Coordinates of C-alpha atoms in Angstrom, one line a residue:
M1 CA -113.4 99.4 42.7
N2 CA -115.7 97.2 44.7
R3 CA -119.3 98.2 45.7
D4 CA -118.4 99.2 49.3
N5 CA -115.6 101.5 48.3
R6 CA -117.8 103.1 45.6
N7 CA -120.6 103.7 48.2
R8 CA -118.2 105.3 50.6
L9 CA -116.9 107.6 47.9
M10 CA -120.4 108.6 46.8
K11 CA -121.2 109.6 50.4
K12 CA -118.0 111.8 50.7
W13 CA -119.0 113.6 47.4
A14 CA -122.5 114.1 48.8
V15 CA -121.2 115.6 52.0
A16 CA -118.7 117.9 50.1
L17 CA -121.5 119.0 47.8
L18 CA -123.8 119.8 50.7
L19 CA -121.1 121.8 52.4
A20 CA -120.4 123.8 49.3
L21 CA -124.1 124.6 48.9
V22 CA -124.3 125.8 52.5
V23 CA -121.2 128.0 52.1
S24 CA -122.6 129.4 48.8
I25 CA -125.9 130.6 50.4
L26 CA -124.5 132.1 53.6
P27 CA -123.3 135.7 53.5
F28 CA -119.5 135.8 53.3
Q29 CA -119.2 138.6 55.8
G30 CA -121.2 136.6 58.3
W31 CA -118.3 134.2 58.4
A32 CA -115.6 136.9 58.5
A33 CA -117.2 139.4 61.0
S34 CA -115.0 140.1 64.0
A35 CA -116.3 140.8 67.5
W36 CA -117.3 144.4 68.4
A37 CA -114.6 146.3 70.3
P38 CA -114.2 149.8 71.6
N39 CA -111.9 152.4 70.0
V40 CA -112.4 151.0 66.5
A41 CA -113.4 153.2 63.4
Y42 CA -116.4 151.4 61.9
K43 CA -117.9 152.4 58.6
T44 CA -121.5 152.0 57.2
G45 CA -122.0 148.4 56.2
D46 CA -119.4 146.8 58.5
Q47 CA -120.5 143.7 60.3
V48 CA -119.6 142.7 63.9
T49 CA -120.6 140.0 66.3
Y50 CA -121.8 140.8 69.8
G51 CA -123.6 138.6 72.4
G52 CA -124.1 135.8 69.9
K53 CA -125.7 138.0 67.2
L54 CA -124.5 139.5 64.0
Y55 CA -124.8 143.3 63.6
E56 CA -124.5 145.7 60.6
C57 CA -123.2 149.3 61.1
L58 CA -125.7 152.0 60.1
Q59 CA -123.5 155.1 60.6
S60 CA -119.8 155.5 60.4
H61 CA -118.3 156.2 63.9
T62 CA -115.5 155.4 66.3
S63 CA -116.7 153.0 69.0
I64 CA -116.3 153.7 72.7
A65 CA -117.2 151.6 75.8
G66 CA -120.9 152.0 76.5
W67 CA -121.8 152.0 72.7
E68 CA -122.1 148.2 72.5
P69 CA -124.4 147.3 69.5
P70 CA -127.5 146.5 71.7
N71 CA -127.2 149.9 73.4
V72 CA -127.2 152.1 70.3
P73 CA -129.8 151.0 67.7
A74 CA -129.1 154.2 65.8
L75 CA -125.6 152.8 65.0
W76 CA -126.2 149.0 64.7
K77 CA -129.0 146.7 63.5
V78 CA -129.3 142.9 64.1
I79 CA -129.0 141.0 60.9
G80 CA -128.8 137.4 62.2
S81 CA -126.8 135.0 64.3
D82 CA -123.0 135.3 64.4
G83 CA -122.8 131.7 63.0
G84 CA -120.8 130.5 65.9
G85 CA -123.3 128.1 67.5
G86 CA -124.3 130.5 70.2
G87 CA -121.5 133.1 70.0
D88 CA -118.1 133.4 71.6
T89 CA -118.0 131.4 74.8
Q90 CA -114.2 131.6 75.5
A91 CA -113.4 133.8 78.5
P92 CA -110.3 136.0 78.5
T93 CA -107.2 135.0 80.5
A94 CA -106.9 136.4 84.0
P95 CA -105.1 139.8 84.3
G96 CA -101.6 139.4 85.7
N97 CA -99.3 141.1 88.1
L98 CA -101.8 143.2 90.0
T99 CA -100.0 145.7 92.2
Y100 CA -100.5 149.2 93.5
S101 CA -98.8 152.3 92.2
G102 CA -99.8 154.8 94.9
K103 CA -102.2 155.3 97.8
T104 CA -103.6 158.1 100.0
E105 CA -105.8 158.2 103.0
T106 CA -108.9 157.4 100.9
S107 CA -107.7 155.9 97.6
V108 CA -105.5 153.1 96.2
S109 CA -104.2 153.3 92.6
L110 CA -103.9 149.8 90.9
T111 CA -102.1 148.6 87.8
W112 CA -101.9 145.2 86.1
T113 CA -100.8 143.5 82.9
A114 CA -103.4 143.1 80.1
A115 CA -105.4 139.9 79.7
A116 CA -105.6 138.0 76.4
D117 CA -108.7 136.8 74.6
N118 CA -109.5 134.8 71.4
V119 CA -111.4 137.8 70.1
G120 CA -110.5 140.8 72.2
V121 CA -110.7 142.2 75.8
I122 CA -113.0 145.3 76.0
G123 CA -112.5 146.1 79.7
Y124 CA -111.8 145.2 83.2
E125 CA -113.8 144.9 86.4
V126 CA -112.1 146.0 89.6
Y127 CA -113.2 144.4 92.9
R128 CA -112.7 145.6 96.5
G129 CA -113.3 142.3 98.2
S130 CA -116.4 140.9 96.6
T131 CA -117.8 144.4 95.7
L132 CA -117.4 145.8 92.2
A133 CA -115.5 149.0 92.8
G134 CA -115.5 150.1 89.1
T135 CA -114.7 149.3 85.5
T136 CA -112.1 150.6 83.1
T137 CA -110.9 149.9 79.5
G138 CA -107.3 150.5 80.5
T139 CA -104.9 148.6 82.8
A140 CA -104.9 151.0 85.7
Y141 CA -107.7 152.2 88.0
T142 CA -107.9 154.2 91.2
V143 CA -110.4 153.0 93.8
T144 CA -111.6 156.0 95.8
G145 CA -114.0 156.6 98.8
L146 CA -111.9 154.4 101.2
A147 CA -111.4 154.8 104.9
A148 CA -108.0 156.0 106.3
N149 CA -105.6 153.4 107.8
T150 CA -107.7 150.5 106.6
S151 CA -106.7 147.3 104.8
Y152 CA -108.5 146.4 101.6
T153 CA -108.2 143.4 99.2
F154 CA -108.4 144.0 95.5
T155 CA -108.7 141.7 92.4
V156 CA -109.3 142.4 88.7
K157 CA -111.2 140.5 86.1
A158 CA -111.2 140.9 82.3
K159 CA -114.3 141.0 80.1
D160 CA -114.7 140.4 76.3
A161 CA -117.3 141.8 73.9
A162 CA -119.5 138.7 74.2
G163 CA -119.7 139.2 78.0
N164 CA -117.4 136.4 79.0
V165 CA -115.5 137.2 82.2
S166 CA -112.1 135.9 83.2
A167 CA -111.0 134.4 86.4
A168 CA -109.7 136.9 89.0
S169 CA -106.2 138.2 89.0
N170 CA -103.9 137.7 91.9
A171 CA -105.3 139.3 95.0
I172 CA -103.4 142.1 96.8
T173 CA -104.1 143.7 100.2
V174 CA -103.3 147.4 100.7
T175 CA -103.6 149.5 103.8
T176 CA -104.5 153.2 103.1
N177 CA -102.5 156.0 104.7
P178 CA -103.3 157.2 108.2
S179 CA -105.5 160.3 108.4
S180 CA -103.6 163.6 108.4
G181 CA -106.7 165.7 109.2
G182 CA -107.4 166.5 105.5
G183 CA -108.6 169.7 104.0
G184 CA -106.8 172.6 102.3
G185 CA -104.1 172.7 104.9
G186 CA -103.3 174.8 108.0
G187 CA -106.8 175.4 109.3
N188 CA -106.7 179.1 108.5
K189 CA -109.1 180.8 106.1
L190 CA -107.6 181.4 102.7
I191 CA -107.8 184.2 100.1
V192 CA -106.9 182.9 96.7
G193 CA -106.4 185.3 93.8
Y194 CA -105.7 184.9 90.1
W195 CA -102.8 186.8 88.6
H196 CA -103.1 187.8 85.0
N197 CA -100.4 186.6 82.6
F198 CA -101.7 189.3 80.2
D199 CA -103.0 192.9 80.3
N200 CA -106.8 193.2 79.9
G201 CA -107.1 196.8 81.1
S202 CA -106.6 196.0 84.8
G203 CA -102.9 196.7 84.6
F204 CA -99.7 194.7 85.0
I205 CA -98.3 193.8 88.5
R206 CA -95.2 191.9 89.3
L207 CA -95.6 188.8 91.3
R208 CA -93.4 190.1 94.1
D209 CA -95.7 193.1 94.4
V210 CA -98.9 191.1 94.9
S211 CA -100.7 192.1 98.1
P212 CA -99.5 190.1 101.1
D213 CA -103.2 189.6 102.0
F214 CA -103.4 186.8 99.4
D215 CA -102.4 183.3 100.6
V216 CA -102.4 181.6 97.2
I217 CA -101.5 183.1 93.8
N218 CA -102.9 181.4 90.7
V219 CA -100.9 182.3 87.7
S220 CA -103.3 182.4 84.8
F221 CA -103.2 180.9 82.3
A222 CA -101.2 178.1 80.8
E223 CA -103.0 177.4 77.5
P224 CA -103.0 174.8 74.7
V225 CA -100.5 174.8 71.9
G226 CA -101.6 173.8 68.4
G227 CA -105.3 173.5 69.1
A228 CA -107.7 172.3 71.8
T229 CA -107.2 168.6 71.2
T230 CA -103.4 168.3 71.1
G231 CA -103.1 168.1 74.9
T232 CA -99.9 170.1 74.8
I233 CA -99.9 173.0 77.1
G234 CA -97.6 176.0 76.9
F235 CA -96.7 178.9 79.2
T236 CA -94.6 182.0 78.6
P237 CA -94.5 184.7 81.3
Y238 CA -95.9 188.0 80.2
N239 CA -93.7 191.1 80.5
Y240 CA -91.0 189.0 82.2
T241 CA -87.8 187.2 81.4
D242 CA -87.8 183.5 82.5
A243 CA -85.1 184.3 85.1
D244 CA -87.0 187.2 86.6
F245 CA -90.3 185.2 86.7
K246 CA -88.6 182.3 88.4
A247 CA -87.1 184.7 91.0
D248 CA -90.5 186.2 91.8
V249 CA -92.1 182.8 92.2
A250 CA -89.3 181.9 94.6
Y251 CA -89.7 185.2 96.4
L252 CA -93.4 184.6 97.1
K253 CA -92.7 181.0 98.2
S254 CA -90.1 182.4 100.7
K255 CA -92.9 184.5 102.2
G256 CA -95.0 181.4 102.8
K257 CA -97.3 181.9 99.8
K258 CA -98.4 179.1 97.4
V259 CA -97.9 179.8 93.7
V260 CA -100.0 177.7 91.4
I261 CA -100.3 177.5 87.6
S262 CA -103.9 177.6 86.4
I263 CA -104.8 175.9 83.1
G264 CA -107.4 177.0 80.6
G265 CA -109.5 180.0 81.2
A266 CA -112.2 181.4 79.0
N267 CA -109.9 181.4 75.9
G268 CA -107.9 178.2 76.6
Q269 CA -110.1 175.3 75.5
V270 CA -108.5 171.9 76.4
Q271 CA -110.0 168.7 75.2
L272 CA -108.1 165.5 76.0
T273 CA -109.9 163.3 73.5
T274 CA -107.2 160.7 73.1
A275 CA -104.6 158.8 75.1
Q276 CA -101.9 160.7 73.2
A277 CA -103.4 164.1 74.2
R278 CA -103.5 162.9 77.8
D279 CA -99.8 162.0 77.7
N280 CA -99.0 165.3 76.0
F281 CA -100.8 167.1 78.8
V282 CA -98.9 165.2 81.5
N283 CA -95.5 165.8 79.9
S284 CA -96.0 169.5 79.1
M285 CA -97.6 170.4 82.4
T286 CA -94.8 168.5 84.3
S287 CA -92.2 170.4 82.4
I288 CA -93.9 173.8 83.1
I289 CA -94.3 173.0 86.8
E290 CA -90.7 171.9 87.2
K291 CA -89.3 174.8 85.1
Y292 CA -90.9 177.6 87.1
G293 CA -91.2 176.0 90.5
F294 CA -94.9 176.0 90.9
D295 CA -96.5 174.5 94.0
G296 CA -99.4 172.9 92.1
M297 CA -102.0 173.4 89.5
D298 CA -105.5 174.8 89.2
I299 CA -108.0 173.3 86.6
D300 CA -110.0 176.2 85.1
F301 CA -111.5 174.4 82.1
E302 CA -114.4 176.5 80.7
G303 CA -116.4 176.6 77.5
H304 CA -116.4 173.3 75.6
S305 CA -113.3 171.7 77.3
L306 CA -115.5 169.3 79.3
Y307 CA -118.6 167.5 78.1
L308 CA -120.4 164.2 78.5
N309 CA -121.2 161.7 75.7
Q310 CA -124.8 160.6 75.6
G311 CA -125.2 157.5 77.8
D312 CA -122.4 158.6 80.2
T313 CA -124.7 159.0 83.2
N314 CA -122.8 157.6 86.2
I315 CA -120.3 159.9 88.0
N316 CA -118.8 156.8 89.6
N317 CA -117.8 155.3 86.3
P318 CA -117.4 158.0 83.6
T319 CA -116.7 156.9 80.0
T320 CA -116.3 160.1 78.0
P321 CA -112.6 160.4 76.9
V322 CA -112.3 164.1 77.7
I323 CA -113.3 163.2 81.3
T324 CA -111.5 160.0 81.8
N325 CA -108.3 161.2 80.2
L326 CA -108.3 164.4 82.4
I327 CA -108.8 162.4 85.6
S328 CA -105.9 160.1 84.6
A329 CA -103.6 163.0 83.6
I330 CA -104.2 164.9 86.8
R331 CA -103.6 161.9 89.0
T332 CA -100.4 161.0 87.2
I333 CA -99.1 164.6 87.7
H334 CA -100.1 164.6 91.3
N335 CA -98.5 161.2 91.9
R336 CA -95.3 162.5 90.4
F337 CA -94.9 165.5 92.7
G338 CA -96.4 163.9 95.9
N339 CA -98.8 164.9 98.6
S340 CA -97.5 168.4 99.0
F341 CA -98.6 169.2 95.5
V342 CA -101.6 171.6 95.5
L343 CA -104.5 170.6 93.3
T344 CA -107.5 173.0 92.9
M345 CA -110.4 173.4 90.5
A346 CA -112.4 176.5 89.6
P347 CA -115.5 175.4 87.5
E348 CA -118.5 177.6 86.7
T349 CA -121.8 176.8 88.4
F350 CA -123.1 175.2 85.1
F351 CA -120.5 172.5 85.4
V352 CA -121.3 171.7 89.0
Q353 CA -124.5 172.9 90.7
V354 CA -126.6 172.7 87.5
G355 CA -125.9 169.0 87.7
Y356 CA -128.5 168.8 90.4
T357 CA -131.3 169.3 87.8
H358 CA -129.6 168.5 84.5
Y359 CA -126.8 166.1 83.6
G360 CA -125.2 166.2 80.1
G361 CA -124.9 162.5 79.6
N362 CA -128.6 161.9 80.0
G363 CA -129.3 163.4 76.5
N364 CA -133.0 164.4 75.9
G365 CA -131.9 167.8 74.7
V366 CA -129.8 168.6 77.8
D367 CA -126.6 170.5 77.0
N368 CA -123.9 167.9 77.2
R369 CA -121.7 170.1 79.4
A370 CA -124.2 170.3 82.2
G371 CA -122.6 169.0 85.4
A372 CA -119.6 167.7 83.4
Y373 CA -117.1 168.6 86.2
L374 CA -118.9 166.3 88.7
P375 CA -117.2 163.0 87.8
V376 CA -113.8 164.8 87.7
I377 CA -114.3 166.3 91.2
H378 CA -115.7 163.0 92.5
K379 CA -112.9 160.8 91.1
L380 CA -110.2 163.1 92.4
R381 CA -111.7 164.2 95.7
D382 CA -109.1 162.3 97.7
I383 CA -106.3 164.5 96.3
L384 CA -108.3 167.7 95.7
D385 CA -107.1 170.5 98.1
W386 CA -110.1 172.7 97.4
L387 CA -112.9 173.5 94.9
Q388 CA -113.5 177.2 94.2
V389 CA -116.6 177.3 92.1
Q390 CA -117.0 180.6 90.2
H391 CA -120.1 182.3 91.8
Y392 CA -120.1 184.8 88.9
N393 CA -121.0 184.8 85.2
S394 CA -123.8 182.5 86.1
G395 CA -127.5 182.2 85.3
P396 CA -130.1 181.4 87.9
V397 CA -129.5 178.1 89.6
I398 CA -131.9 175.8 91.5
A399 CA -130.5 175.0 95.0
L400 CA -131.2 172.2 97.4
D401 CA -134.6 173.8 98.4
N402 CA -135.6 173.5 94.8
Q403 CA -135.8 177.3 94.4
Y404 CA -134.0 179.4 91.9
Y405 CA -131.2 181.8 93.1
N406 CA -129.6 184.6 91.2
M407 CA -125.9 185.7 91.7
G408 CA -124.8 188.9 93.4
N409 CA -126.2 188.3 97.0
A410 CA -125.7 186.3 100.1
D411 CA -128.4 183.8 99.4
F412 CA -126.8 182.8 96.1
H413 CA -123.4 182.2 97.8
V414 CA -124.8 180.3 100.7
A415 CA -127.1 178.1 98.5
M416 CA -124.4 177.3 96.0
A417 CA -121.8 176.5 98.6
E418 CA -124.1 174.2 100.6
M419 CA -124.8 172.2 97.5
V420 CA -121.2 170.9 97.5
L421 CA -121.1 170.8 101.3
Q422 CA -124.2 168.6 101.4
G423 CA -123.9 166.7 98.1
F424 CA -126.9 166.0 95.9
P425 CA -128.5 163.5 93.6
V426 CA -127.3 164.1 90.0
A427 CA -130.3 165.1 87.8
G428 CA -132.5 164.0 90.7
N429 CA -131.3 160.4 90.6
A430 CA -130.8 159.2 94.2
N431 CA -128.7 156.2 92.8
N432 CA -126.2 158.6 91.2
F433 CA -125.3 160.8 94.2
F434 CA -122.5 163.4 94.3
P435 CA -121.1 163.1 97.8
P436 CA -120.3 166.1 99.9
L437 CA -116.9 167.6 100.0
K438 CA -115.2 168.4 103.3
P439 CA -115.7 172.0 104.5
E440 CA -111.9 172.4 104.3
Q441 CA -112.2 171.7 100.6
V442 CA -114.6 174.5 99.8
L443 CA -114.0 178.1 98.8
I444 CA -116.4 180.4 96.9
G445 CA -115.2 182.4 93.9
L446 CA -116.1 186.2 93.6
P447 CA -115.2 189.1 91.3
A448 CA -112.9 191.6 92.9
S449 CA -114.8 194.5 91.4
V450 CA -117.6 195.4 89.1
N451 CA -115.0 195.5 86.3
A452 CA -114.0 191.9 86.9
G453 CA -117.2 190.1 85.9
N454 CA -120.9 189.7 86.3
G455 CA -122.1 188.9 89.8
Y456 CA -120.0 191.3 91.8
T457 CA -121.2 191.1 95.4
S458 CA -120.6 193.9 98.0
T459 CA -118.3 193.3 100.9
Q460 CA -121.2 193.3 103.4
E461 CA -123.2 190.7 101.4
V462 CA -120.2 188.4 101.1
Q463 CA -119.5 188.6 104.8
K464 CA -123.1 187.9 105.7
A465 CA -122.9 184.8 103.6
V466 CA -119.6 183.6 105.2
N467 CA -120.9 184.2 108.8
Y468 CA -123.9 182.1 108.0
L469 CA -121.8 179.3 106.4
V470 CA -119.2 179.2 109.1
K471 CA -121.1 180.0 112.3
G472 CA -124.8 179.4 111.3
Q473 CA -125.4 183.1 112.0
S474 CA -128.5 183.8 110.0
Y475 CA -129.2 187.1 108.3
G476 CA -132.9 186.2 107.7
G477 CA -132.5 185.4 104.0
A478 CA -134.6 183.2 101.8
Y479 CA -132.2 180.3 101.8
K480 CA -132.0 178.2 105.0
L481 CA -129.0 176.1 105.7
R482 CA -129.6 172.4 105.8
N483 CA -126.9 172.2 108.5
A484 CA -128.2 175.0 110.8
S485 CA -125.0 175.2 112.9
G486 CA -122.9 175.9 109.8
Y487 CA -119.6 174.6 108.6
P488 CA -116.7 175.9 110.8
G489 CA -114.1 174.4 108.5
F490 CA -115.2 176.3 105.4
K491 CA -112.0 177.3 103.8
G492 CA -112.3 180.9 102.4
L493 CA -112.6 183.0 99.3
M494 CA -111.2 183.1 95.8
T495 CA -111.3 186.1 93.5
W496 CA -110.9 187.1 89.9
S497 CA -108.5 188.8 90.2
I498 CA -105.4 190.1 92.0
N499 CA -105.0 192.7 89.2
W500 CA -108.6 193.9 89.4
D501 CA -108.3 194.0 93.2
R502 CA -105.4 196.4 92.9
F503 CA -107.3 198.4 90.3
N504 CA -110.1 198.7 92.8
N505 CA -107.8 200.0 95.6
F506 CA -107.5 196.5 97.3
E507 CA -111.1 196.6 98.5
F508 CA -111.5 192.8 98.3
S509 CA -108.3 191.7 99.8
K510 CA -108.0 194.3 102.6
N511 CA -111.6 194.0 103.9
H512 CA -111.9 190.2 103.6
R513 CA -108.4 189.5 105.1
V514 CA -109.4 191.3 108.3
F515 CA -112.8 189.6 108.4
L516 CA -111.5 186.1 107.7
D517 CA -108.8 186.3 110.3
Q518 CA -111.4 187.0 113.0
L519 CA -113.3 183.8 112.2
P520 CA -112.9 180.7 114.4

């Protein structure tokens, strides 16, 4: 071997030895760590890369969007560089085949095929023109808050854990549907009542024997099967054969009534924590609606059905699975049955109006259920026929004048109703505003008698409140309407319940039917 060859060989050995030494002193996991991604079960000690840094897991958990390592120091700590010479710099491919799956007067539902990435896509940015309309971790998104009969252009971009953003997808232009006048339909004031699918002492009543003073009958309740988190909903008519129940539903519909299936109630906790639970909800509810011929569904989730994960603070872009999966499930069911499908919600004040002062996603000791209905209402407002907040079983609530009001009187009903008629900053944050609903989308919920729940309000007090809300006719109360002339389109009243109303000699339905029919 000549001297030149020997020198070249010695240099190769030296380089190989140096590389071996480098490998031996670097942590093995630092080379093997994968990029952080949502929906992954991480255990204590796991290492991930994010934004060019190497992180170690401090507590076992399942990741979700919004819990990226820099955002949650309680879960991750920085232990060095990711060893990649500045981190992942390769952007995902562009999402493909962007199209729309449905549209209304004020919304467009988009779908696309997934993008690919060398490490992993963690989400998508949806653009209306050059404006970011929202983000999602899935391959579908509904853009809301649009104008009727208006053309919009949409694109979608993919994003990975290192923050790399793809090129835009194909652009599509969609024209929203022409305006149909909106609201809960018809222009007349409604009386909505809940019919018990059980006997709690108020007595059983056949559907066909419900007072004709009710316009909408909410059959209550369809409830979860196999636990709160399965998503599977069941319904068996109480004291009926299936055939007789179907016949009575059809009879009411022949009289021009709407018969709606209500889901949940005080004892029916429903938590759609996973995509599988969401799909189970869609499939089981579709089956129930088709089997019995219901005109729509009412969401009456109470207790711990809805809550917000800490850090989920923006009603325009919720991230908590029980919220996002419910929104997706409801829209899927509605799209299946079309625009004639009735969609209503009956939350308690804690889940709506309390959001003016406290919002569950903010943390800091706030109950994580406070205001939890707000993102659901907001993201579905384009297909929501009406909201009927329960003005009963409520504690004191701060209204728009920043004063507390207690249930059981006209002031409470006017103050609570105007909160959703005017909208409000969520937890006082003007940048996180809950927009007003249309007057035609607002009813107030009341007990039919003192037996039916706390917060019973006399006929006279209810009608004082409605006269003020509809006509601006003041009764000299403590609460003053922000819109002094009132809201002529205000839709009407809901009551718990039809059974308790009959038990109380139809006081609620008879008196309020005559009164509402005289309103403009």
